[in-house]
Amino acid sequence: MKIDLISIFPEYFAPLKLSLIGKAEQDGLLSIQIHDLRDFTSDGHRTVDDTPYGGGAGMVMKAQPWGDATDPIIENNPQIIVIVPTPSGQVLTQEMAAELSKADHLLFLCGRYEGIDARVMTDLSTRVDLREISIGDYVLAGGEVAALVMIEAITRLIPGVLGNAASLIEESHSLIQDGQSLVEYPNFTKPPLWRGLPVPEVLTSGNHGEIAKWRAAQALARTHKIKQIKPMNGDQ
Ligand code: JD8
């Protein structure tokens, strides 16, 4: 997968060199290119923002640098998916991450200030598959951190990027129940007793049927708790 990112803060993406994403890039599974929006400005001050038409607080990102930065990346790439992180987008789900993990080429437009002149999205949507996506219902100062979250959620689903293929398969089985995402069961490792707290006996019993049943019940109870859904049986 090829990933291009455009931002006025290219240094924000230093973490992409680390951990499993950095390794995947070294292994040739991923190719990440970061572009500084200011390299596409047309004035000596490298201005990327201007006052909003219609008035109001804050500044809006000018269309021209975004148009000039995106044109060479999307030209001859009609199959590219352009992602614009925005609090007014569709909220990212595991299903969306799975779909995006199958793409050949992603381009992230990371805005700042009050956001990007809407004509940039209008223009791009006539030529490419454009997705406005949010990472959740809270307000960030810009799209960079949201893009990092999306890239981690997407790229860990690419075969070979996550070290352990077995854990992805296990996850795909445990995550979805009745078309709903299920949270994980609690994990334990050695020692068997820590600060007076024992590991649940069933996990050391060697009874794999009972372990699977216990884990499924724990996952369901936790899911009901966090999603504030009424459990079908009265316990927990
Ligand atoms: C991109 C600018 C800040 C947005 C005024 C100051 C995503 N889940 C999410 N929350 N926030 C963002 C996000 C915020 C952004 C930008 C993403 C670009 N801002 C602006 C409009 C209202 N603030 C996000 N994904």
CSV table of C-alpha atoms in Angstrom, one decimal, residues 13-115:
chain,number,residue,atom,x,y,z
A,13,PHE,CA,4.3,11.8,11.3
A,14,ALA,CA,7.7,10.8,12.9
A,15,PRO,CA,6.0,8.0,14.8
A,16,LEU,CA,5.3,6.2,11.5
A,17,LYS,CA,9.0,5.3,11.4
A,18,LEU,CA,8.5,3.3,14.6
A,19,SER,CA,7.1,-0.1,15.6
A,20,LEU,CA,5.1,-2.3,13.2
A,21,ILE,CA,4.4,0.4,10.6
A,22,GLY,CA,8.1,1.3,10.4
A,23,LYS,CA,9.0,-2.4,10.0
A,24,ALA,CA,6.3,-2.9,7.3
A,25,GLU,CA,7.8,0.0,5.4
A,26,GLN,CA,11.3,-1.6,5.7
A,27,ASP,CA,9.8,-4.9,4.5
A,28,GLY,CA,8.3,-3.1,1.4
A,29,LEU,CA,4.7,-3.8,2.4
A,30,LEU,CA,4.1,-0.1,2.9
A,31,SER,CA,5.4,3.1,1.3
A,32,ILE,CA,4.7,6.4,3.1
A,33,GLN,CA,5.4,9.8,1.7
A,34,ILE,CA,4.8,13.0,3.6
A,35,HIS,CA,4.3,16.3,1.9
A,36,ASP,CA,4.6,19.8,3.4
A,37,LEU,CA,1.7,21.9,2.2
A,38,ARG,CA,3.8,25.1,2.5
A,39,ASP,CA,6.0,23.8,-0.4
A,40,PHE,CA,2.9,24.5,-2.6
A,41,THR,CA,2.2,28.0,-1.6
A,42,SER,CA,2.6,30.9,-4.1
A,43,ASP,CA,3.8,33.7,-1.9
A,44,GLY,CA,7.1,34.5,-0.1
A,45,HIS,CA,5.4,34.1,3.3
A,46,ARG,CA,4.2,30.6,2.4
A,47,THR,CA,0.7,31.5,3.5
A,48,VAL,CA,-1.8,28.6,3.8
A,49,ASP,CA,-4.8,30.3,5.4
A,50,ASP,CA,-7.1,33.3,4.9
A,51,THR,CA,-10.2,34.9,6.5
A,52,PRO,CA,-13.5,33.1,6.1
A,53,TYR,CA,-16.1,34.5,3.5
A,54,GLY,CA,-19.2,35.3,5.5
A,55,GLY,CA,-17.2,36.3,8.5
A,56,GLY,CA,-16.7,34.5,11.8
A,57,ALA,CA,-13.8,33.5,14.0
A,58,GLY,CA,-10.6,31.7,12.9
A,59,MET,CA,-9.0,31.1,9.6
A,60,VAL,CA,-9.7,28.8,6.6
A,61,MET,CA,-7.1,26.9,4.6
A,62,LYS,CA,-6.7,28.3,1.1
A,63,ALA,CA,-7.8,26.1,-1.8
A,64,GLN,CA,-4.8,26.9,-4.1
A,65,PRO,CA,-2.0,25.1,-2.0
A,66,TRP,CA,-4.3,22.0,-1.6
A,67,GLY,CA,-5.1,21.9,-5.3
A,68,ASP,CA,-1.5,22.2,-6.3
A,69,ALA,CA,-0.3,19.6,-3.7
A,70,THR,CA,-3.0,17.0,-4.6
A,71,ASP,CA,-2.9,17.3,-8.4
A,72,PRO,CA,0.4,15.5,-9.0
A,73,ILE,CA,-0.5,12.8,-6.4
A,74,ILE,CA,-3.9,11.9,-8.0
A,75,GLU,CA,-3.0,12.4,-11.6
A,76,ASN,CA,-3.0,9.0,-13.4
A,77,ASN,CA,-4.3,7.5,-10.1
A,78,PRO,CA,-8.1,7.4,-10.5
A,79,GLN,CA,-8.2,4.4,-8.1
A,80,ILE,CA,-6.7,6.4,-5.2
A,81,ILE,CA,-8.8,6.9,-2.1
A,82,VAL,CA,-8.5,10.4,-0.6
A,83,ILE,CA,-9.3,10.7,3.1
A,84,VAL,CA,-10.0,14.0,4.7
A,85,PRO,CA,-10.0,13.7,8.5
A,86,THR,CA,-12.8,16.0,9.8
A,87,PRO,CA,-15.1,16.1,12.9
A,88,SER,CA,-18.1,16.4,10.5
A,89,GLY,CA,-17.2,13.1,8.7
A,90,GLN,CA,-18.5,9.6,9.1
A,91,VAL,CA,-17.1,8.1,12.3
A,92,LEU,CA,-14.4,5.4,11.6
A,93,THR,CA,-15.4,1.9,12.4
A,94,GLN,CA,-13.5,-1.4,12.2
A,95,GLU,CA,-15.5,-2.3,9.1
A,96,MET,CA,-14.3,0.9,7.4
A,97,ALA,CA,-10.7,0.2,8.4
A,98,ALA,CA,-11.0,-3.3,7.0
A,99,GLU,CA,-12.3,-2.0,3.7
A,100,LEU,CA,-9.6,0.7,3.5
A,101,SER,CA,-6.9,-1.8,4.2
A,102,LYS,CA,-7.6,-3.4,0.8
A,103,ALA,CA,-6.8,-0.1,-1.1
A,104,ASP,CA,-3.7,0.3,-3.2
A,105,HIS,CA,-3.2,3.9,-2.5
A,106,LEU,CA,-4.5,6.3,0.2
A,107,LEU,CA,-4.0,10.1,0.4
A,108,PHE,CA,-4.6,11.9,3.7
A,109,LEU,CA,-5.3,15.7,3.7
A,110,CYS,CA,-4.6,16.9,7.2
A,111,GLY,CA,-6.2,20.3,7.7
A,112,ARG,CA,-5.7,22.9,10.6
A,113,TYR,CA,-7.4,26.1,11.7
A,114,GLU,CA,-11.2,26.0,10.9
A,115,GLY,CA,-10.6,23.5,8.1
